[in-house]
């Protein structure tokens, strides 16, 4: 009897535990998505108390700038009107350090900051040294000549004389370090003396001289603390809500984020939009595919075919014109009116005539397309590689002897890739707190519900198994077989006990 009572109590206890587990699992199924969403919202906003704040303030991801130069093989032949021939040199790799300063939280749910960048050469990652010599177009000479194309012939002759006196030629042979970070040029000093507002360079001239140990302008972005719907979006850049480099309001708009974090809970219909001070415009990337980075689910975003399309192919880009072939963007209006163009490396995804006009170019998507891998739940980049090419439009200018017989061509100068991937302790912390824990909670709710259902079945099974013997014991004199089942003679025995005659059926 005692063992029977204990078994019953144990069954009831397990059933009660099962009920609790089932209820808890059901509650979690309803509540966990909301809890996870609230935790993500709390930890991705720009708030000193959020997990991602230090990642936003001091980007822990090691970024690298890889630069590939197009070394000109036949400069003298180009001056005679021949097709340019180039060979790719590099990469010359630099570690890029970024940090934010002047961080100021404003009353309108925004924060303002300056982000400084500095670069250190990495010989062990590079294919070559900064002392390597590269033959490049003399940008100052060829740009100045093209800007004077419609000027009076007398002024062109004076320019030709000045170039000759200063020893300036259409092509130059300089080191990687000089091309990147600047070199003394007598022409630059002369221009700054008589035309002080023509170029922003007051000392040395270099293609990346403005980037090293400098900031990318004053960004003001929404924090998402008071109004989550605008989190990370740019409110102003250098105090303005739109730029004036281009010829349409749409092209001048400052859209998207500052390019470091995006709004969480992305879907394949989402797009990545950001403002790039280096390109003087906003850019939009589109979803391509799902992926996994170090165990973390990601969405890959890539550049659409229309990013650098001309106005004929893609009318919304008409504001970036005057345009040439599709696939290159004229950035002269934000680069001191020099005939400079942006494109994908090797003119990938551009009109084929551009790559065919220069020997030595081999565009392909594996090496020359850009991408960003984003964790869709948080909007934080896991792995990225942004690649762009800088080109110079050159041609013979009548009256300026240094330009010879150069046939009109968009000549690639260099292409560069900025890449970074989350790693180390930062990656582990991110994975544990923003990927693993939500995943554990997600599976725990279903495990609890299943366990609860199983435990709830125990008292039911116990009751069913003990129902038969209890009925037999409750009726005195009920004859049973050794296995506990009612005997086939039970009706006869019951009639005899009541004193009624029995007459077996024939």
Short mmCIF file of C-alpha atoms in Angstrom, two decimals:
data_model
loop_
_atom_site.label_atom_id
_atom_site.label_comp_id
_atom_site.label_asym_id
_atom_site.label_seq_id
_atom_site.Cartn_x
_atom_site.Cartn_y
_atom_site.Cartn_z
CA UNK A 1 0.00 0.00 0.00
CA UNK A 2 2.84 2.40 0.92
CA UNK A 3 4.67 1.87 -2.34
CA UNK A 4 1.44 2.47 -4.24
CA UNK A 5 0.93 5.84 -2.49
CA UNK A 6 4.53 6.87 -3.08
CA UNK A 7 4.26 6.02 -6.76
CA UNK A 8 1.08 8.03 -7.05
CA UNK A 9 2.69 11.04 -5.33
CA UNK A 10 5.74 10.80 -7.59
CA UNK A 11 3.52 10.70 -10.68
CA UNK A 12 1.56 13.74 -9.45
CA UNK A 13 4.82 15.62 -8.72
CA UNK A 14 6.21 14.85 -12.17
CA UNK A 15 2.92 15.94 -13.74
CA UNK A 16 3.04 19.22 -11.84
CA UNK A 17 6.66 19.77 -12.94
CA UNK A 18 5.61 19.01 -16.50
CA UNK A 19 2.81 21.54 -16.28
CA UNK A 20 5.27 24.19 -15.10
CA UNK A 21 7.74 23.36 -17.90
CA UNK A 22 4.99 23.42 -20.53
CA UNK A 23 3.63 26.74 -19.27
CA UNK A 24 7.16 28.23 -19.08
CA UNK A 25 7.96 26.98 -22.60
CA UNK A 26 4.72 28.42 -23.98
CA UNK A 27 5.36 31.76 -22.25
CA UNK A 28 8.92 31.82 -23.65
CA UNK A 29 7.66 31.14 -27.18
CA UNK A 30 5.47 34.21 -26.84
CA UNK A 31 7.92 36.41 -24.92
CA UNK A 32 11.44 35.44 -26.08
CA UNK A 33 11.27 37.12 -29.53
CA UNK A 34 10.21 40.34 -27.84
CA UNK A 35 12.93 39.99 -25.18
CA UNK A 36 15.61 39.36 -27.81
CA UNK A 37 14.41 42.34 -29.85
CA UNK A 38 14.52 44.61 -26.80
CA UNK A 39 18.04 43.41 -25.93
CA UNK A 40 19.25 43.99 -29.49
CA UNK A 41 17.68 47.46 -29.61
CA UNK A 42 19.29 48.29 -26.29
CA UNK A 43 22.75 47.10 -27.34
CA UNK A 44 23.06 48.51 -30.87
CA UNK A 45 22.04 52.10 -30.17
CA UNK A 46 24.73 54.74 -29.67
CA UNK A 47 24.65 54.82 -25.89
CA UNK A 48 27.60 54.53 -23.47
CA UNK A 49 25.68 51.74 -21.71
CA UNK A 50 25.23 49.58 -24.83
CA UNK A 51 27.45 46.61 -25.70
CA UNK A 52 28.28 48.00 -29.15
CA UNK A 53 29.22 51.52 -27.98
CA UNK A 54 32.93 50.76 -27.55
CA UNK A 55 32.93 48.99 -30.92
CA UNK A 56 31.42 52.12 -32.44
CA UNK A 57 33.79 54.48 -30.64
CA UNK A 58 37.05 52.61 -31.21
CA UNK A 59 36.52 50.18 -34.07
CA UNK A 60 38.23 46.97 -32.88
CA UNK A 61 38.27 45.40 -36.34
CA UNK A 62 41.73 45.58 -37.95
CA UNK A 63 41.28 47.45 -41.24
CA UNK A 64 43.77 47.26 -44.07
CA UNK A 65 44.19 49.51 -47.09
CA UNK A 66 45.62 47.61 -50.08
CA UNK A 67 46.77 49.78 -52.99
CA UNK A 68 47.50 48.53 -56.52
CA UNK A 69 49.23 50.91 -58.95
CA UNK A 70 49.00 50.84 -62.73
CA UNK A 71 52.62 51.23 -63.78
CA UNK A 72 52.77 52.72 -67.29
CA UNK A 73 54.94 50.61 -69.59
CA UNK A 74 55.02 52.86 -72.71
CA UNK A 75 54.83 56.57 -71.74
CA UNK A 76 56.74 57.81 -74.82
CA UNK A 77 54.46 55.82 -77.15
CA UNK A 78 51.36 57.28 -75.47
CA UNK A 79 52.70 60.74 -76.30
CA UNK A 80 52.85 59.60 -79.93
CA UNK A 81 49.18 58.61 -79.90
CA UNK A 82 49.59 54.91 -79.16
CA UNK A 83 47.39 52.78 -76.89
CA UNK A 84 48.45 52.92 -73.22
CA UNK A 85 49.90 49.74 -71.75
CA UNK A 86 49.95 49.21 -67.98
CA UNK A 87 51.02 46.54 -65.51
CA UNK A 88 49.53 46.16 -62.07
CA UNK A 89 51.95 46.61 -59.15
CA UNK A 90 51.21 45.71 -55.55
CA UNK A 91 49.47 45.34 -53.29
CA UNK A 92 51.09 47.91 -51.03
CA UNK A 93 49.31 47.26 -47.75
CA UNK A 94 48.71 49.71 -44.89
CA UNK A 95 47.15 49.07 -41.51
CA UNK A 96 44.35 51.58 -41.05
CA UNK A 97 43.63 52.93 -37.57
CA UNK A 98 40.37 54.74 -36.83
CA UNK A 99 39.19 56.47 -33.69
CA UNK A 100 36.44 58.94 -32.90
CA UNK A 101 36.98 62.17 -31.02
CA UNK A 102 34.93 65.25 -30.13
CA UNK A 103 31.98 62.94 -29.37
CA UNK A 104 29.09 65.21 -28.39
CA UNK A 105 25.57 64.03 -27.56
CA UNK A 106 22.95 66.56 -28.67
CA UNK A 107 19.43 67.22 -27.37
CA UNK A 108 17.71 66.06 -30.58
CA UNK A 109 18.70 62.38 -30.18
CA UNK A 110 21.87 62.80 -32.26
CA UNK A 111 25.58 62.54 -31.60
CA UNK A 112 28.34 64.47 -33.41
CA UNK A 113 31.88 63.19 -33.88
CA UNK A 114 35.06 63.40 -35.88
CA UNK A 115 36.67 60.15 -37.01
CA UNK A 116 40.42 60.28 -37.52
CA UNK A 117 42.35 57.90 -39.73
CA UNK A 118 46.03 57.05 -39.84
CA UNK A 119 48.02 54.51 -41.85
CA UNK A 120 51.09 52.36 -41.22
CA UNK A 121 52.86 50.48 -43.98
CA UNK A 122 52.90 46.66 -43.58
CA UNK A 123 55.92 45.26 -45.47
CA UNK A 124 55.13 41.63 -44.57
CA UNK A 125 51.69 41.88 -46.20
CA UNK A 126 52.87 43.86 -49.23
CA UNK A 127 54.34 42.83 -52.56
CA UNK A 128 56.94 45.54 -52.81
CA UNK A 129 58.28 48.47 -50.78
CA UNK A 130 57.32 52.13 -50.50
CA UNK A 131 60.65 52.93 -52.17
CA UNK A 132 59.53 51.23 -55.40
CA UNK A 133 59.34 53.55 -58.41
CA UNK A 134 56.12 53.77 -60.43
CA UNK A 135 55.61 55.55 -63.79
CA UNK A 136 52.39 57.56 -63.50
CA UNK A 137 50.65 60.40 -65.34
CA UNK A 138 51.64 63.79 -63.97
CA UNK A 139 48.21 64.71 -62.67
CA UNK A 140 49.07 68.37 -62.05
CA UNK A 141 50.29 68.91 -65.61
CA UNK A 142 47.62 66.93 -67.46
CA UNK A 143 44.77 68.23 -65.30
CA UNK A 144 45.91 71.84 -65.62
CA UNK A 145 46.28 71.40 -69.41
CA UNK A 146 42.76 69.99 -69.78
CA UNK A 147 41.27 72.77 -67.64
CA UNK A 148 42.90 75.30 -70.01
CA UNK A 149 41.66 73.52 -73.17
CA UNK A 150 39.26 76.33 -74.05
CA UNK A 151 41.58 79.12 -72.89
CA UNK A 152 43.38 81.62 -75.12
CA UNK A 153 46.34 80.28 -77.07
CA UNK A 154 48.64 82.89 -75.52
CA UNK A 155 47.95 81.51 -72.05
CA UNK A 156 48.58 77.97 -73.28
CA UNK A 157 51.96 79.01 -74.67
CA UNK A 158 52.84 80.60 -71.33
CA UNK A 159 51.86 77.35 -69.60
CA UNK A 160 54.03 75.33 -72.00
CA UNK A 161 56.97 77.64 -71.26
CA UNK A 162 56.35 77.43 -67.51
CA UNK A 163 56.15 73.62 -67.62
CA UNK A 164 59.43 73.47 -69.56
CA UNK A 165 61.16 75.88 -67.16
CA UNK A 166 60.03 73.85 -64.14
CA UNK A 167 61.00 70.56 -65.80
CA UNK A 168 57.41 69.25 -65.81
CA UNK A 169 56.42 66.43 -68.15
CA UNK A 170 53.24 64.52 -68.93
CA UNK A 171 54.50 61.44 -67.07
CA UNK A 172 56.58 61.11 -63.94
CA UNK A 173 58.62 58.39 -62.22
CA UNK A 174 58.12 58.58 -58.44
CA UNK A 175 58.17 56.29 -55.44
CA UNK A 176 55.08 54.69 -53.95
CA UNK A 177 55.57 56.79 -50.81
CA UNK A 178 55.66 60.03 -52.82
CA UNK A 179 52.58 59.17 -54.87
CA UNK A 180 50.67 58.15 -51.74
CA UNK A 181 51.66 60.74 -49.15
CA UNK A 182 53.01 63.63 -51.17
CA UNK A 183 56.02 65.13 -52.91
CA UNK A 184 57.38 68.63 -53.38
CA UNK A 185 56.47 70.02 -56.76
CA UNK A 186 57.53 73.46 -58.05
CA UNK A 187 54.38 73.63 -60.19
CA UNK A 188 52.21 73.28 -57.10
CA UNK A 189 54.05 76.16 -55.41
CA UNK A 190 53.61 78.29 -58.54
CA UNK A 191 49.87 77.52 -58.76
CA UNK A 192 49.35 78.22 -55.05
CA UNK A 193 51.16 81.56 -55.44
CA UNK A 194 49.08 82.88 -58.33
CA UNK A 195 45.90 80.79 -57.99
CA UNK A 196 45.65 80.11 -54.23
CA UNK A 197 42.14 78.66 -54.38
CA UNK A 198 42.68 76.23 -57.30
CA UNK A 199 44.01 73.25 -55.29
CA UNK A 200 43.47 72.28 -51.65
CA UNK A 201 47.10 71.16 -51.43
CA UNK A 202 49.26 73.77 -49.77
CA UNK A 203 52.40 71.70 -49.22
CA UNK A 204 53.08 68.37 -50.85
CA UNK A 205 50.89 66.81 -53.52
CA UNK A 206 49.85 63.16 -52.97
CA UNK A 207 46.80 61.08 -53.82
CA UNK A 208 46.26 60.02 -50.18
CA UNK A 209 47.92 63.00 -48.50
CA UNK A 210 44.59 64.37 -47.30
CA UNK A 211 43.60 61.08 -45.64
CA UNK A 212 46.55 60.35 -43.35
CA UNK A 213 46.21 61.76 -39.83
CA UNK A 214 43.05 63.58 -40.81
CA UNK A 215 39.33 63.25 -40.25
CA UNK A 216 36.50 62.53 -42.68
CA UNK A 217 34.42 65.54 -41.67
CA UNK A 218 32.00 66.22 -38.83
CA UNK A 219 29.25 63.61 -38.83
CA UNK A 220 26.03 64.04 -36.87
CA UNK A 221 24.00 60.82 -36.67
CA UNK A 222 20.90 59.66 -34.82
CA UNK A 223 21.59 57.55 -31.72
CA UNK A 224 18.33 55.59 -31.67
CA UNK A 225 17.92 56.11 -27.90
CA UNK A 226 14.72 58.18 -28.13
CA UNK A 227 13.57 57.27 -31.64
CA UNK A 228 14.77 53.91 -32.87
CA UNK A 229 13.36 54.31 -36.38
CA UNK A 230 16.28 56.58 -37.44
CA UNK A 231 19.13 54.79 -35.65
CA UNK A 232 22.59 55.42 -37.21
CA UNK A 233 21.16 57.58 -40.03
CA UNK A 234 23.16 60.70 -40.86
CA UNK A 235 21.46 63.95 -39.86
CA UNK A 236 24.21 66.28 -41.10
CA UNK A 237 27.74 66.16 -42.48
CA UNK A 238 29.89 69.21 -41.83
CA UNK A 239 26.73 70.99 -40.73
CA UNK A 240 24.74 70.45 -43.94
CA UNK A 241 21.96 67.99 -44.76
CA UNK A 242 22.89 67.87 -48.46
CA UNK A 243 26.02 68.63 -50.48
CA UNK A 244 26.32 70.90 -53.53
CA UNK A 245 28.78 68.97 -55.69
CA UNK A 246 26.20 67.59 -58.13
CA UNK A 247 23.47 68.80 -60.48
CA UNK A 248 20.32 67.35 -58.91
CA UNK A 249 18.79 67.34 -55.45
CA UNK A 250 18.62 63.55 -55.49
CA UNK A 251 22.35 63.18 -56.13
CA UNK A 252 23.20 65.83 -53.53
CA UNK A 253 21.21 64.14 -50.75
CA UNK A 254 23.09 62.70 -47.77
CA UNK A 255 21.36 59.36 -47.29
CA UNK A 256 21.95 56.35 -45.09
CA UNK A 257 24.49 55.95 -42.30
CA UNK A 258 28.14 56.94 -41.92
CA UNK A 259 29.08 53.47 -43.19
CA UNK A 260 29.89 51.69 -39.92
CA UNK A 261 26.63 50.27 -38.56
CA UNK A 262 23.09 49.92 -39.87
CA UNK A 263 19.63 49.41 -38.40
CA UNK A 264 19.07 45.86 -37.06
CA UNK A 265 16.54 43.21 -38.12
CA UNK A 266 17.41 43.27 -41.80
CA UNK A 267 15.58 41.26 -44.44
CA UNK A 268 16.56 40.35 -48.02
CA UNK A 269 14.51 43.38 -49.07
CA UNK A 270 16.81 45.68 -47.05
CA UNK A 271 19.54 47.77 -48.66
CA UNK A 272 22.73 49.30 -47.29
CA UNK A 273 22.97 53.03 -47.87
CA UNK A 274 25.78 55.23 -46.60
CA UNK A 275 27.42 58.58 -47.26
CA UNK A 276 31.06 58.44 -48.41
CA UNK A 277 33.03 61.69 -47.99
CA UNK A 278 35.78 60.27 -50.23
CA UNK A 279 33.33 59.76 -53.10
CA UNK A 280 31.39 62.93 -52.18
CA UNK A 281 28.10 61.07 -52.49
CA UNK A 282 25.74 58.54 -50.97
CA UNK A 283 25.97 54.94 -52.14
CA UNK A 284 23.47 52.11 -51.93
CA UNK A 285 24.36 48.41 -51.86
CA UNK A 286 21.83 45.64 -52.46
CA UNK A 287 21.28 42.19 -50.95
CA UNK A 288 22.89 39.27 -52.78
CA UNK A 289 22.86 36.13 -50.58
CA UNK A 290 22.95 34.61 -47.12
CA UNK A 291 26.19 33.34 -45.64
CA UNK A 292 28.02 32.41 -42.45
CA UNK A 293 31.10 34.14 -41.02
CA UNK A 294 32.85 32.33 -38.14
CA UNK A 295 29.57 30.73 -37.10
CA UNK A 296 27.63 34.00 -37.37
CA UNK A 297 24.82 34.22 -39.97
CA UNK A 298 25.31 37.08 -42.43
CA UNK A 299 23.68 38.85 -45.35
CA UNK A 300 26.04 39.80 -48.19
CA UNK A 301 25.42 43.18 -49.85
CA UNK A 302 27.08 44.18 -53.13
CA UNK A 303 27.12 47.14 -55.50
CA UNK A 304 24.28 47.18 -58.04
CA UNK A 305 25.09 47.45 -61.73
CA UNK A 306 23.74 51.00 -61.63
CA UNK A 307 26.15 52.37 -59.00
CA UNK A 308 28.44 54.09 -61.55
CA UNK A 309 26.11 53.88 -64.55
CA UNK A 310 25.78 57.04 -66.62
CA UNK A 311 22.57 59.03 -66.97
CA UNK A 312 21.63 57.36 -70.24
CA UNK A 313 21.68 53.86 -68.73
CA UNK A 314 20.28 54.92 -65.34
CA UNK A 315 18.45 58.30 -65.42
CA UNK A 316 18.69 59.00 -61.63
CA UNK A 317 22.48 59.29 -62.12
CA UNK A 318 22.06 62.15 -64.58
CA UNK A 319 22.86 64.55 -61.73
CA UNK A 320 26.43 63.17 -61.56
CA UNK A 321 27.09 64.11 -65.19
CA UNK A 322 28.68 65.34 -67.45
CA UNK A 323 29.10 61.61 -68.08
CA UNK A 324 31.23 59.54 -70.39
CA UNK A 325 30.92 55.79 -70.89
CA UNK A 326 28.77 53.94 -68.38
CA UNK A 327 30.61 52.49 -65.39
CA UNK A 328 32.70 55.52 -64.41
CA UNK A 329 31.64 58.51 -62.33
CA UNK A 330 32.93 62.00 -62.88
CA UNK A 331 34.17 63.35 -59.51
CA UNK A 332 35.85 66.48 -60.87
CA UNK A 333 33.38 68.79 -59.11
CA UNK A 334 34.53 67.55 -55.70
CA UNK A 335 38.20 67.07 -56.66
CA UNK A 336 39.39 70.59 -57.54
CA UNK A 337 37.94 70.29 -61.07
CA UNK A 338 40.59 67.79 -62.16
CA UNK A 339 39.23 65.26 -64.72
CA UNK A 340 39.13 62.39 -62.21
CA UNK A 341 36.74 59.44 -62.39
CA UNK A 342 35.73 56.69 -59.96
CA UNK A 343 34.99 53.13 -61.05
CA UNK A 344 35.29 49.53 -60.00
CA UNK A 345 38.83 48.09 -60.37
CA UNK A 346 39.91 47.26 -63.94
CA UNK A 347 36.64 48.87 -65.14
CA UNK A 348 34.70 45.87 -63.88
CA UNK A 349 30.96 46.25 -64.53
CA UNK A 350 31.60 49.15 -66.93
CA UNK A 351 31.28 49.65 -70.66
CA UNK A 352 33.81 47.19 -72.20
CA UNK A 353 35.33 49.91 -74.40
CA UNK A 354 37.00 51.40 -71.30
CA UNK A 355 39.03 48.26 -70.52
CA UNK A 356 39.71 47.65 -74.21
CA UNK A 357 41.27 51.12 -74.58
CA UNK A 358 44.10 50.21 -72.17
CA UNK A 359 46.30 47.10 -72.46
CA UNK A 360 46.86 45.14 -69.26
CA UNK A 361 43.38 45.29 -67.69
CA UNK A 362 41.54 42.10 -66.77
CA UNK A 363 38.24 42.78 -64.95
CA UNK A 364 36.64 39.89 -63.07
CA UNK A 365 34.02 39.73 -60.28
CA UNK A 366 36.05 37.56 -57.88
CA UNK A 367 38.87 40.08 -57.53
CA UNK A 368 37.25 43.40 -58.35
CA UNK A 369 33.72 43.47 -56.89
CA UNK A 370 33.01 44.97 -53.47
CA UNK A 371 30.92 43.43 -50.69
CA UNK A 372 29.82 43.87 -47.08
CA UNK A 373 28.79 40.91 -44.89
CA UNK A 374 26.36 42.13 -42.23
CA UNK A 375 24.87 40.31 -39.22
CA UNK A 376 21.20 40.95 -40.09
CA UNK A 377 19.89 40.82 -36.50
CA UNK A 378 22.18 43.64 -35.27
CA UNK A 379 23.18 45.48 -38.48
CA UNK A 380 26.87 45.21 -37.53
CA UNK A 381 29.45 44.41 -40.27
CA UNK A 382 31.35 41.15 -39.83
CA UNK A 383 33.50 41.17 -42.94
CA UNK A 384 33.88 43.79 -45.67
CA UNK A 385 35.93 44.63 -48.72
CA UNK A 386 35.27 47.95 -50.46
CA UNK A 387 37.18 48.38 -53.72
CA UNK A 388 37.37 51.48 -55.91
CA UNK A 389 39.56 52.69 -58.75
CA UNK A 390 40.79 56.23 -59.45
CA UNK A 391 41.16 57.22 -63.10
CA UNK A 392 42.37 60.29 -64.98
CA UNK A 393 40.98 61.44 -68.30
CA UNK A 394 43.89 62.54 -70.51
CA UNK A 395 44.14 63.89 -74.04
CA UNK A 396 46.25 66.12 -76.24
CA UNK A 397 45.53 69.81 -75.70
CA UNK A 398 46.42 71.98 -78.65
CA UNK A 399 48.90 74.65 -77.68
CA UNK A 400 50.37 72.80 -74.69
CA UNK A 401 53.37 70.89 -76.00
CA UNK A 402 53.76 68.57 -73.00
CA UNK A 403 50.53 66.73 -73.97
CA UNK A 404 51.98 65.63 -77.33
CA UNK A 405 49.56 63.56 -79.42
CA UNK A 406 47.83 61.75 -76.56
CA UNK A 407 44.63 60.12 -77.76
CA UNK A 408 41.63 60.72 -75.44
CA UNK A 409 41.50 57.90 -72.88
CA UNK A 410 40.37 57.28 -69.30
CA UNK A 411 43.64 56.05 -67.82
CA UNK A 412 43.56 54.08 -64.53
CA UNK A 413 45.94 55.43 -61.89
CA UNK A 414 45.43 52.96 -59.06
CA UNK A 415 42.79 50.91 -57.31
CA UNK A 416 42.47 50.28 -53.61
CA UNK A 417 40.57 47.99 -51.29
CA UNK A 418 39.62 48.70 -47.69
CA UNK A 419 39.03 45.42 -45.91
CA UNK A 420 38.31 44.34 -42.36
CA UNK A 421 36.94 41.32 -40.53
CA UNK A 422 35.88 40.94 -36.92
CA UNK A 423 38.20 38.61 -35.01
CA UNK A 424 39.66 37.63 -31.63
CA UNK A 425 38.05 38.54 -28.33
CA UNK A 426 35.68 41.02 -29.96
CA UNK A 427 34.32 38.30 -32.24
CA UNK A 428 33.95 35.88 -29.33
CA UNK A 429 32.10 38.43 -27.18
CA UNK A 430 29.82 39.33 -30.06
CA UNK A 431 29.09 35.68 -30.82
CA UNK A 432 28.38 34.80 -27.18
CA UNK A 433 26.13 37.73 -26.30
CA UNK A 434 24.36 38.49 -29.56
CA UNK A 435 24.30 35.12 -31.36
CA UNK A 436 24.77 32.21 -28.94
CA UNK A 437 22.55 33.44 -26.09
CA UNK A 438 19.55 34.24 -28.35
CA UNK A 439 20.03 30.84 -30.01
CA UNK A 440 20.07 29.09 -26.59
CA UNK A 441 16.89 30.91 -25.57
CA UNK A 442 15.28 30.04 -28.90
CA UNK A 443 15.91 26.31 -28.48
CA UNK A 444 15.28 26.30 -24.71
CA UNK A 445 11.66 27.35 -25.15
CA UNK A 446 10.89 24.35 -27.37
CA UNK A 447 12.87 21.95 -25.16
CA UNK A 448 10.89 23.11 -22.11
CA UNK A 449 7.60 22.75 -23.96
CA UNK A 450 8.47 19.22 -25.16
CA UNK A 451 9.77 18.19 -21.71
CA UNK A 452 6.62 19.55 -20.10
CA UNK A 453 4.40 17.54 -22.43
CA UNK A 454 6.36 14.35 -21.71
CA UNK A 455 6.17 14.87 -17.94
CA UNK A 456 2.45 15.61 -18.15
CA UNK A 457 1.92 12.18 -19.73
CA UNK A 458 3.43 10.33 -16.73
CA UNK A 459 0.43 10.70 -14.30
CA UNK A 460 -1.96 10.01 -17.17
CA UNK A 461 -0.17 6.76 -18.03
CA UNK A 462 0.04 5.84 -14.35
CA UNK A 463 -3.70 6.38 -13.91
CA UNK A 464 -4.54 4.29 -16.98
CA UNK A 465 -2.32 1.42 -15.92
CA UNK A 466 -3.81 1.30 -12.41
CA UNK A 467 -7.46 1.83 -13.36
CA UNK A 468 -8.25 -1.91 -14.02
CA UNK A 469 -7.04 -3.44 -10.68
CA UNK A 470 -8.69 -0.65 -8.68
CA UNK A 471 -12.10 -1.45 -10.24
CA UNK A 472 -11.73 -5.17 -9.43
CA UNK A 473 -10.73 -4.44 -5.82
CA UNK A 474 -13.67 -2.10 -5.29
CA UNK A 475 -16.22 -4.92 -5.96
CA UNK A 476 -16.19 -7.57 -3.10
CA UNK A 477 -16.03 -11.16 -4.24
CA UNK A 478 -15.03 -10.22 -7.82
CA UNK A 479 -13.11 -13.19 -9.05
CA UNK A 480 -10.08 -12.46 -11.14
CA UNK A 481 -7.59 -14.49 -13.00
CA UNK A 482 -4.02 -14.63 -11.82
CA UNK A 483 -3.12 -11.88 -14.27
CA UNK A 484 -5.71 -9.54 -12.65
CA UNK A 485 -8.30 -9.73 -15.46
CA UNK A 486 -12.02 -10.70 -14.64
CA UNK A 487 -12.74 -14.43 -14.85
CA UNK A 488 -15.24 -15.66 -17.47
CA UNK A 489 -17.22 -17.22 -14.59
CA UNK A 490 -17.74 -13.95 -12.78
CA UNK A 491 -21.47 -13.58 -13.66
CA UNK A 492 -22.24 -17.06 -12.25
CA UNK A 493 -20.39 -16.38 -9.00
CA UNK A 494 -22.19 -13.06 -8.55
CA UNK A 495 -25.62 -14.73 -8.96
CA UNK A 496 -24.74 -17.45 -6.43
CA UNK A 497 -23.67 -14.87 -3.86
CA UNK A 498 -27.04 -13.13 -4.24
CA UNK A 499 -28.84 -16.49 -3.58
CA UNK A 500 -30.37 -16.65 -7.04
CA UNK A 501 -30.63 -19.99 -8.86
CA UNK A 502 -28.37 -20.32 -11.77
CA UNK A 503 -29.41 -22.10 -14.85
CA UNK A 504 -26.64 -22.38 -17.35
CA UNK A 505 -27.69 -21.57 -20.86
CA UNK A 506 -28.07 -24.47 -23.21
#
